[in-house]
Amino acid sequence: MSMIPFKSGISIPLLVAIQICGQAESHEFQAETRKLLDIVAKSLYSDKEVFIRELISNASDALEKQRYLSLTESGGSPATQMEIRISTDKQSMTLTIQDSGIGMTREELVSNLGTIARSGSKAFVEKAAGGEAASNVIGQFGVGFYSVFMVADDVTVYTRTHAPDAKGWCWTSTGLGTYEIAEASDVSPGTKIVMRLKPESREFADDGVVKDIIKKYSNFVGSPIFLNEAQINTIQPLWVMDPKAITDDMHTEFYRFVGNAYDKPRFTLHYKTDSPLMIQALLYFPETKPDMFDLSSDKSSQVALYSRRVLIQSKADSLLPKWLRFVKGKWKLRIVLTNKILRFLNDKSTQQPQEYADFYKDYNIFLKEGVITSQDQNEKKEVAKLLRYESSLKPAGETVSLEDYCSRLQPGQTEIYYLSAVSRDLALSSPYYEAMTGKKVEVLLCYEQHDEVVLMQLRQFGKYNLTSVEKEMRQDKEADAAQTEDMGPDSLLPDVLDKVMADIQTTLKGRVQSVRVNKRLQTHPCAVTVEEMAAARHFLKMHGERMDDEMRFSVLQPRLEINPRHPLIRRLAAIYRQKPELAALVTEQLFTNAMLQAGLILDARTALTSMNKLLEMALDGH
């Protein structure tokens, strides 16, 4: 008699040792089951390979049930080694899956395999009343067994319970509407399923193919899985373990396995809770910087969904929002816990500020994407707490949070001010920042192009509005009052000022909506403002190349803010009377410079035309 030895010393007879000793009884599947089998034959699942996952899940259920019964009924440990054994045979085109689990009686064969969605797992979970055995049951797929008929011409099931006087049974079917049951001798306790594969499914008799499928779907099943005598599932599912029992080396090994990575996890979030929902999550934040592929919004999630240790979805995009696609790990859960990740990162930012700063430097783009794309306002608020920007009141390189900023608000201040520029030097030397110095308020400095879009989308933080200093300049009521004020001895006289403003308006007709005085400007001759500067810049990046000048200025409606104390503006008033052509060129160049400084000209080379003409006039002695 040919034998397969278990590690415990107990041997399970091979198929050739089993004898049919009773008269086979023919049965018809229930009508619903016959319908299901027809659906399965036409591929109920998107990938036929999942039939192996389903059978391993059922085998694991059977082992857990037997383990539970052994402990509760006899008060001891199971006598049989709890294992799943799989064998392939290319020559005969068969695949065999065998377990030493609870097995089935004749009545259970009829009930479980002859009736749709009666695998018994759900009833067992209810009976176990939430104990350890229930938590380890994988099943509840309901129709999993029938998936074998996607790949098999016929299926034979040998089974026997562990009761001393239990009979062995043989169940066979081609999946075409009927099945047969007969008594069998020399059947080992547990269940063995032998599948004779269809010619088009012969690859499932290849041990390499089956090994890859086991690793893909069932690598973390609680019982050992052997394929042709070699154990396949050797990696422990860390997410089900006590977090305190897991070392850094274990996390690194597991992270590299699940993430197909070579670095180490920067942060590790291991979260377990039973109330109000049963959730087990193990998430890793990569140490390496994201590459261009990682930044792509088309990239799938790197988080896998497992139910009872069996892979349900390897790249579960619905588990986390798209902007958290850089997180790698395993989840065993009932709901998505994005807020848990956000709280975790917020804690890191306060408890380990330098480590968080390093993380933020590499991965802030994803957080900002979260603000822009999230439809959940509470989620936006939580992500906003993680944002960091340089501040006009802090040294270069030091960043602050929005909460930090709010803690230093001036009395009566209701706005959080920010300024977009490519560098700190350009920000602090811009006319827009200069216009804020009189208010003595803190300004957040945004160096990335998308930063102002992020803050514009956020709109508020707590009870405070997020306002661009450029927008604040345009809405400055003091500037409106300054149109009729005496600006002092260094300024143009009111009647001369009115004339030069009218001349500038005429020169820039069709390009500026209006011209006005701004007494906050100190060292700059002028500045341009539009209603929503951030939105305008974003709009131009998206559509500017398809617009002519007339259309662009019609959309922007820019206003030119002038400093009547600046030497250029004072000289311009006289030049308009003496050399109007030169005055027009100077005006156009000042406007172009202001548009460049505002980021409203896509190609700086366009400014060269008026500049060259101005130089020609200067050299000609005008």
XYZ file of C-alpha atoms in Angstrom:
622
model
C 0.000 0.000 0.000
C 1.478 3.333 -1.023
C 1.545 5.899 1.794
C 2.105 9.633 2.289
C 3.705 10.218 5.734
C 2.519 13.140 7.870
C 5.085 14.888 10.055
C 3.333 13.408 13.084
C 4.036 9.881 11.890
C 0.431 9.254 10.862
C 0.161 8.127 7.226
C -2.651 8.908 4.834
C -3.378 6.283 2.154
C -3.227 7.385 -1.443
C -6.186 7.065 -3.776
C -5.117 3.544 -4.887
C -5.623 2.260 -1.333
C -9.274 3.343 -1.122
C -11.931 0.760 -1.970
C -15.555 1.393 -2.909
C -17.459 -1.133 -0.826
C -21.065 -0.026 -1.195
C -23.609 0.487 -3.913
C -23.345 3.930 -5.442
C -26.449 6.073 -5.061
C -27.257 8.639 -7.715
C -28.653 12.018 -6.683
C -29.691 15.154 -8.502
C -28.394 18.535 -7.471
C -30.990 20.984 -6.242
C -32.392 23.117 -9.032
C -30.572 26.198 -7.706
C -27.331 24.241 -7.511
C -27.677 23.071 -11.110
C -28.090 26.700 -12.164
C -25.023 27.634 -10.172
C -22.965 24.868 -11.743
C -23.909 26.142 -15.183
C -22.763 29.641 -14.188
C -19.532 28.276 -12.725
C -18.820 26.278 -15.867
C -18.909 29.592 -17.734
C -16.518 31.077 -15.169
C -18.134 32.574 -12.101
C -14.759 34.044 -11.211
C -12.636 36.355 -13.321
C -9.588 34.070 -12.854
C -10.014 30.309 -12.916
C -6.991 29.896 -10.645
C -9.062 30.979 -7.647
C -10.564 27.472 -7.406
C -7.348 26.515 -5.598
C -7.901 29.358 -3.147
C -11.465 28.173 -2.536
C -10.473 24.558 -1.912
C -7.622 25.533 0.402
C -10.018 27.811 2.289
C -12.474 24.953 2.723
C -9.657 22.654 3.854
C -8.464 25.241 6.352
C -12.031 25.579 7.674
C -12.228 21.816 8.127
C -8.950 21.808 10.067
C -10.060 24.637 12.345
C -13.360 22.910 13.009
C -11.562 19.697 13.925
C -9.127 21.587 16.135
C -12.036 23.261 17.909
C -13.941 20.005 18.415
C -10.833 18.218 19.651
C -10.233 20.842 22.304
C -13.846 21.223 23.423
C -14.937 17.590 23.369
C -11.809 15.760 24.561
C -10.151 18.588 26.470
C -6.855 18.009 24.744
C -4.978 18.842 21.568
C -5.843 17.340 18.160
C -4.400 13.856 17.664
C -3.879 14.384 13.947
C -1.369 16.770 12.423
C -3.283 19.777 11.104
C -2.011 20.031 7.532
C -3.124 20.529 3.954
C -1.412 18.377 1.327
C -1.591 19.012 -2.391
C -0.211 16.824 -5.151
C -0.008 17.252 -8.922
C 0.301 14.655 -11.647
C 1.027 15.942 -15.139
C 0.783 12.527 -16.743
C -2.714 11.743 -15.492
C -3.703 15.460 -15.478
C -4.948 15.335 -11.902
C -4.761 17.674 -8.953
C -5.402 16.398 -5.425
C -6.053 18.450 -2.286
C -6.242 16.611 1.047
C -6.768 17.731 4.633
C -6.995 15.982 7.994
C -9.881 18.152 9.097
C -13.332 17.412 10.416
C -14.518 15.340 7.456
C -18.160 14.720 6.510
C -20.857 12.149 7.079
C -23.083 10.953 4.262
C -25.787 13.426 5.274
C -23.291 16.265 5.341
C -22.064 15.322 1.867
C -25.593 15.633 0.542
C -26.189 18.852 2.450
C -22.848 20.555 1.769
C -22.046 19.431 -1.772
C -25.518 18.799 -3.148
C -27.083 22.054 -2.002
C -26.027 25.554 -2.947
C -24.247 27.715 -0.378
C -24.317 25.122 2.379
C -20.612 24.856 3.128
C -21.381 24.858 6.857
C -18.849 27.559 7.717
C -21.447 30.166 8.592
C -23.306 27.774 10.894
C -20.038 26.799 12.542
C -19.077 30.415 13.207
C -22.414 30.973 14.908
C -21.987 27.786 16.972
C -18.470 28.717 18.052
C -19.906 32.011 19.384
C -17.007 34.160 18.347
C -14.234 32.065 19.869
C -10.789 31.477 18.408
C -12.004 28.755 16.091
C -14.617 31.054 14.606
C -12.073 33.799 14.005
C -9.848 31.382 12.108
C -12.529 30.071 9.776
C -11.807 31.380 6.309
C -14.865 30.190 4.466
C -18.272 31.726 4.037
C -17.575 31.908 0.297
C -20.607 29.633 0.074
C -20.161 28.466 -3.501
C -16.387 27.981 -3.401
C -16.375 24.215 -3.887
C -18.281 24.433 -7.156
C -15.456 26.472 -8.693
C -13.641 23.155 -9.346
C -15.979 22.538 -12.263
C -14.417 25.460 -14.116
C -11.292 23.319 -14.576
C -12.285 19.669 -13.949
C -14.109 17.127 -16.105
C -14.974 15.184 -12.981
C -14.374 15.498 -9.262
C -14.104 12.784 -6.609
C -14.340 13.517 -2.907
C -13.261 11.009 -0.237
C -14.197 11.889 3.323
C -14.600 10.512 6.840
C -15.118 12.062 10.228
C -12.820 11.370 13.189
C -15.398 9.337 15.109
C -13.990 5.827 15.845
C -16.875 4.025 14.135
C -17.301 6.521 11.281
C -17.713 5.267 7.753
C -15.814 6.575 4.784
C -17.662 7.989 1.807
C -16.958 8.668 -1.854
C -18.730 11.496 -3.685
C -18.319 11.874 -7.462
C -19.748 14.217 -10.071
C -19.094 15.658 -13.492
C -21.024 18.777 -12.556
C -23.689 18.095 -15.177
C -26.669 17.857 -12.840
C -26.135 14.657 -10.831
C -23.707 13.210 -8.316
C -23.116 9.777 -6.774
C -22.386 8.730 -3.195
C -20.983 5.384 -2.159
C -19.479 3.928 0.998
C -15.689 3.513 0.830
C -13.137 1.724 2.973
C -9.637 2.769 4.023
C -10.562 6.464 3.911
C -8.447 8.534 6.296
C -10.177 11.053 8.577
C -10.581 14.321 6.758
C -11.319 15.090 3.128
C -9.504 14.399 -0.117
C -10.580 15.998 -3.400
C -9.265 14.532 -6.661
C -9.828 16.546 -9.837
C -9.348 15.156 -13.337
C -8.566 18.319 -15.245
C -9.994 19.459 -18.554
C -7.461 19.526 -21.405
C -7.587 23.332 -21.524
C -6.812 23.459 -17.792
C -3.816 21.142 -17.844
C -1.567 23.880 -16.412
C -3.078 23.227 -12.962
C -1.319 19.866 -12.931
C 2.020 21.720 -13.046
C 3.522 22.090 -9.571
C 5.187 25.407 -10.488
C 1.862 26.939 -11.469
C 0.118 25.623 -8.367
C 2.945 26.837 -6.121
C 2.627 30.375 -7.453
C -1.154 30.327 -6.909
C -0.763 29.112 -3.322
C 1.763 31.847 -2.580
C -0.469 34.439 -4.185
C -3.722 33.629 -2.400
C -3.080 31.310 0.539
C 0.423 32.045 1.775
C -0.866 33.059 5.224
C -3.322 30.225 5.897
C -2.931 29.088 9.504
C -2.156 25.420 8.768
C 0.912 24.202 6.859
C 0.362 23.654 3.136
C 2.513 21.024 1.431
C 2.824 20.739 -2.334
C 4.380 17.458 -3.422
C 5.970 17.126 0.039
C 7.461 20.665 0.173
C 5.921 23.229 2.538
C 4.873 26.357 0.667
C 3.515 28.782 3.261
C 6.512 29.637 5.417
C 5.920 33.377 6.042
C 3.967 34.220 9.175
C 1.005 36.613 8.838
C 2.278 39.280 11.212
C -0.992 41.190 11.253
C -2.660 38.469 13.358
C 0.172 38.424 15.929
C 0.569 40.465 19.098
C 2.325 43.700 17.995
C 4.595 43.514 21.055
C 5.873 40.102 19.955
C 7.078 41.329 16.548
C 10.669 42.530 16.192
C 11.968 45.173 13.798
C 13.729 42.451 11.801
C 10.453 40.547 11.448
C 8.727 43.687 10.192
C 11.528 44.355 7.715
C 11.369 40.814 6.335
C 7.586 40.911 6.072
C 7.591 44.387 4.527
C 10.044 43.284 1.861
C 7.948 40.208 1.153
C 4.563 41.914 0.837
C 5.879 45.087 -0.793
C 8.380 43.425 -3.135
C 10.837 45.973 -1.770
C 14.485 46.172 -0.745
C 14.394 49.055 1.707
C 13.084 49.124 5.272
C 9.772 50.475 6.535
C 10.040 54.089 7.667
C 6.965 53.788 9.903
C 4.895 50.746 10.861
C 1.216 50.941 11.759
C -0.073 47.742 13.377
C -3.657 48.131 14.450
C -6.081 45.613 15.923
C -9.548 46.115 17.310
C -12.624 43.989 17.910
C -15.100 46.762 18.562
C -17.182 48.139 17.005
C -15.758 46.198 14.061
C -13.182 43.447 13.823
C -10.182 45.011 12.120
C -6.597 43.844 11.808
C -4.287 46.097 9.837
C -0.565 46.113 9.210
C 0.647 49.014 7.120
C 4.132 50.144 6.170
C 5.377 53.552 5.082
C 8.367 53.138 2.737
C 11.801 54.474 3.609
C 12.726 55.214 -0.004
C 11.534 58.263 -1.883
C 8.702 57.795 -4.382
C 9.700 57.543 -8.029
C 7.811 58.852 -11.046
C 5.764 55.661 -11.270
C 4.731 55.986 -7.626
C 3.582 59.550 -8.246
C 1.317 58.525 -11.111
C -2.346 58.705 -10.155
C -2.910 55.613 -12.318
C -0.861 53.441 -9.986
C -2.869 50.864 -8.071
C -2.999 50.544 -4.315
C -0.184 48.579 -2.696
C -2.439 47.341 0.076
C -3.870 43.820 -0.105
C -7.209 42.757 1.339
C -7.303 39.462 3.218
C -10.369 37.828 4.709
C -9.487 35.177 7.271
C -5.904 35.004 5.981
C -6.961 34.360 2.370
C -6.220 36.934 -0.316
C -9.347 38.552 -1.668
C -7.740 41.392 -3.606
C -4.015 41.915 -4.125
C -4.336 45.602 -5.045
C -7.426 46.735 -3.224
C -8.037 50.253 -4.504
C -11.259 50.556 -2.492
C -9.524 50.016 0.861
C -7.782 53.375 0.948
C -8.212 56.627 -0.943
C -6.083 56.943 -4.059
C -3.748 59.471 -2.458
C -2.611 56.858 0.094
C -1.380 54.515 -2.639
C 2.197 54.761 -1.327
C 1.250 52.769 1.801
C 2.117 49.069 1.628
C 0.680 46.284 3.732
C -2.042 43.846 4.618
C -5.504 44.550 5.893
C -7.971 42.149 7.457
C -10.957 44.384 7.993
C -14.553 45.267 7.503
C -14.168 48.983 6.709
C -11.564 51.426 5.496
C -9.713 53.214 8.293
C -8.149 56.171 6.584
C -8.615 58.206 9.743
C -6.444 55.741 11.640
C -3.564 56.440 9.257
C -4.111 60.172 9.547
C -4.100 60.032 13.352
C -1.007 57.836 13.236
C 0.856 60.359 11.074
C -0.334 63.241 13.218
C 1.047 61.486 16.298
C 4.350 60.930 14.506
C 4.530 64.621 13.641
C 4.384 65.592 17.313
C 6.239 62.676 18.911
C 8.960 62.269 16.272
C 9.097 65.648 14.504
C 12.399 65.063 12.693
C 11.358 61.622 11.425
C 8.051 63.108 10.285
C 9.839 66.014 8.610
C 11.934 63.524 6.616
C 8.781 61.619 5.660
C 6.987 64.829 4.692
C 9.859 65.925 2.496
C 9.560 62.711 0.472
C 5.804 62.106 0.523
C 4.091 65.488 0.962
C 2.822 65.339 -2.624
C 0.448 62.522 -1.660
C -0.950 64.426 1.315
C -1.578 67.455 -0.874
C -3.275 65.228 -3.427
C -5.513 64.066 -0.571
C -6.648 67.638 0.103
C -7.374 68.262 -3.569
C -9.130 64.986 -4.406
C -10.952 64.004 -1.210
C -14.706 64.511 -1.226
C -14.873 64.040 2.541
C -14.544 67.391 4.337
C -13.503 65.753 7.611
C -10.776 63.875 5.771
C -9.567 67.124 4.225
C -9.346 68.699 7.692
C -7.338 65.792 9.073
C -4.940 65.821 6.120
C -4.574 69.590 6.518
C -3.141 69.043 10.001
C -0.241 67.184 8.374
C 0.736 69.984 5.970
C 3.959 71.887 6.613
C 5.215 75.183 5.160
C 8.041 77.604 5.767
C 7.041 80.812 7.503
C 8.085 84.429 7.130
C 8.704 84.488 10.911
C 10.875 81.374 11.065
C 14.402 80.687 9.775
C 14.860 79.203 6.307
C 14.316 75.437 6.305
C 12.122 75.399 9.408
C 8.490 74.504 8.717
C 5.291 75.065 10.672
C 1.859 73.468 10.676
C -1.392 75.318 10.194
C -2.113 74.735 13.876
C 1.227 76.347 14.762
C 0.343 79.347 12.624
C -3.061 79.733 14.277
C -1.454 79.755 17.709
C 0.370 82.994 16.775
C -2.452 84.971 15.163
C -2.518 88.712 15.739
C -5.445 90.082 17.773
C -8.439 90.350 15.486
C -6.773 88.398 12.665
C -9.226 86.099 10.896
C -7.115 85.039 7.927
C -4.251 82.608 7.407
C -2.047 84.304 4.820
C 0.121 82.492 2.303
C 2.293 83.439 -0.652
C 3.374 81.301 -3.589
C 6.899 81.717 -4.984
C 9.628 79.457 -6.322
C 12.003 80.330 -3.481
C 12.160 82.063 -0.125
C 14.232 84.947 -1.503
C 11.746 85.645 -4.277
C 8.840 85.388 -1.864
C 10.269 87.840 0.665
C 11.328 90.282 -2.057
C 8.015 90.224 -3.923
C 5.686 93.229 -3.980
C 2.918 91.103 -2.500
C 4.924 90.270 0.611
C 6.118 93.873 0.804
C 2.499 94.986 0.904
C 1.948 92.770 3.980
C 4.890 94.026 6.067
C 2.890 96.932 7.380
C 0.379 94.530 8.884
C 3.132 92.628 10.703
C 1.443 89.287 10.166
C 2.974 85.883 9.542
C 2.895 84.579 5.977
C 3.219 80.934 4.945
C 5.596 80.465 2.008
C 4.607 77.981 -0.700
C 7.376 76.914 -3.055
C 5.655 74.153 -5.053
C 3.326 75.008 -7.918
C 0.517 72.886 -6.506
C 0.689 74.367 -2.994
C -1.549 77.301 -3.707
C -4.074 74.996 -5.395
C -4.054 72.852 -2.245
C -4.712 75.821 0.046
C -7.258 77.269 -2.349
C -9.112 73.923 -2.288
C -8.874 73.713 1.489
C -10.286 77.241 1.846
C -10.494 77.097 5.637
C -8.619 75.669 8.582
C -10.738 75.659 11.674
C -12.579 78.972 11.738
C -9.914 80.832 9.744
C -9.934 81.526 6.021
C -6.878 80.677 3.947
C -6.095 83.784 1.913
C -3.381 84.518 -0.623
C -1.579 87.796 0.068
C -2.088 88.593 -3.612
C -5.849 88.368 -3.136
C -5.584 90.391 0.063
C -3.799 93.144 -1.869
C -6.597 93.298 -4.417
C -9.250 93.473 -1.699
C -7.332 96.078 0.329
C -9.852 98.745 1.349
C -7.053 101.083 2.435
C -5.759 101.051 -1.143
C -9.187 102.096 -2.378
C -9.178 105.021 0.068
C -5.679 106.001 -1.053
C -6.991 107.038 -4.475
C -8.126 110.343 -3.033
C -5.433 110.789 -0.357
C -2.337 112.951 -0.414
C 0.489 110.374 -0.528
C 3.084 112.718 0.972
C 5.995 114.826 -0.287
C 7.691 111.936 -2.094
C 4.588 111.210 -4.133
C 3.206 112.744 -7.287
C 0.727 115.546 -6.767
C -2.899 114.403 -6.985
C -3.622 116.048 -10.347
C -0.384 114.697 -11.896
C -1.114 111.266 -10.432
C -4.589 111.243 -11.947
C -3.111 112.150 -15.354
C -0.411 109.470 -15.316
C -2.936 106.833 -14.196
C -5.159 107.809 -17.124
C -2.170 107.594 -19.511
C -1.227 104.149 -18.189
C -4.850 102.995 -18.558
C -4.869 104.221 -22.178
C -1.544 102.552 -23.001
C -2.656 99.235 -21.517
C -6.183 99.377 -22.911
C -7.541 95.871 -23.392
C -4.946 94.449 -21.057
C -5.761 95.913 -17.647
C -9.143 96.230 -16.055
C -8.090 99.271 -14.041
C -5.178 101.167 -12.535
C -5.057 102.228 -8.901
C -2.700 103.552 -6.224
C -1.331 101.208 -3.584
C 0.374 102.974 -0.686
C 1.662 99.697 0.842
C 4.211 99.277 -1.951
C 7.607 100.590 -0.880
C 10.414 99.446 -3.183
C 8.410 98.176 -6.161
C 6.983 100.513 -8.799
C 3.889 98.388 -9.388
C 2.228 95.001 -9.065
C -0.564 93.125 -10.806
C -3.547 91.615 -9.018
C -6.373 89.427 -10.299
C -9.470 88.207 -8.472
C -8.153 84.683 -7.751
C -4.428 84.580 -8.478
C -3.924 80.869 -7.719
C -6.896 79.860 -9.850
C -5.707 82.156 -12.633
C -2.217 80.649 -12.715
C -3.660 77.148 -12.699
C -6.073 78.056 -15.492
C -3.267 79.481 -17.641
C -1.163 76.349 -17.201
C -4.074 74.249 -18.383
C -5.459 76.422 -21.193
C -3.128 79.399 -21.748
C -1.369 78.035 -24.826
C -4.680 77.854 -26.691
C -5.591 81.476 -25.917
C -4.564 84.679 -27.684
C -3.681 87.842 -25.745
C -7.143 89.364 -26.050
C -8.833 86.281 -24.675
C -6.260 85.830 -21.899
C -6.588 89.397 -20.592
C -10.362 89.206 -20.899
C -10.360 86.188 -18.613
C -7.780 87.499 -16.140
C -9.097 91.057 -15.773
C -5.786 92.200 -14.192
C -5.525 95.392 -12.198
C -2.281 97.366 -12.068
C -1.387 98.648 -8.596
C 1.136 101.527 -8.765
C 3.427 103.103 -6.194
C 3.303 106.886 -6.764
C 6.408 107.363 -4.600
C 8.622 105.172 -6.765
C 11.125 107.034 -9.014
C 10.030 105.155 -12.120
C 6.387 106.155 -11.691
C 7.343 109.757 -10.879
C 9.571 109.988 -13.963
C 6.908 108.316 -16.071
C 4.526 111.212 -15.459
C 7.015 113.643 -16.985
C 8.008 111.332 -19.862
C 4.368 111.000 -20.915
C 4.380 114.767 -21.547
C 7.821 114.892 -23.174
C 8.312 111.547 -24.933
C 4.997 109.679 -25.148
C 6.394 106.854 -27.299
C 9.116 106.083 -24.742
C 6.574 106.425 -21.908
C 4.349 103.854 -23.595
C 7.267 101.410 -23.915
C 8.229 101.932 -20.248
C 4.614 101.390 -19.199
C 4.358 98.198 -21.223
C 7.629 96.924 -19.764
C 6.520 97.712 -16.206
C 3.269 95.849 -16.847
C 5.123 92.895 -18.375
C 7.494 92.769 -15.414
C 4.540 92.786 -13.028
C 2.810 89.992 -14.966
C 6.007 87.936 -14.850
C 6.322 88.507 -11.127
C 2.715 87.406 -10.693
C 3.379 84.202 -12.644
C 0.785 85.124 -15.267
C 3.101 84.881 -18.284
C 3.801 81.311 -19.322
C 6.878 82.033 -21.435
C 9.245 84.717 -20.116
C 10.791 85.089 -23.566
C 7.746 87.070 -24.674
C 8.971 89.922 -22.450
C 12.062 90.384 -24.603
C 10.285 92.178 -27.458
C 9.285 95.270 -25.505
C 12.579 95.208 -23.591
C 14.612 95.262 -26.816
C 12.583 98.149 -28.175
C 13.153 100.033 -24.957
C 16.911 99.455 -25.203
C 16.924 100.647 -28.803
C 15.284 103.917 -27.758
C 17.726 104.356 -24.895
C 20.707 103.892 -27.224
C 19.200 106.267 -29.781
C 19.269 108.983 -27.146
C 15.585 109.247 -26.432
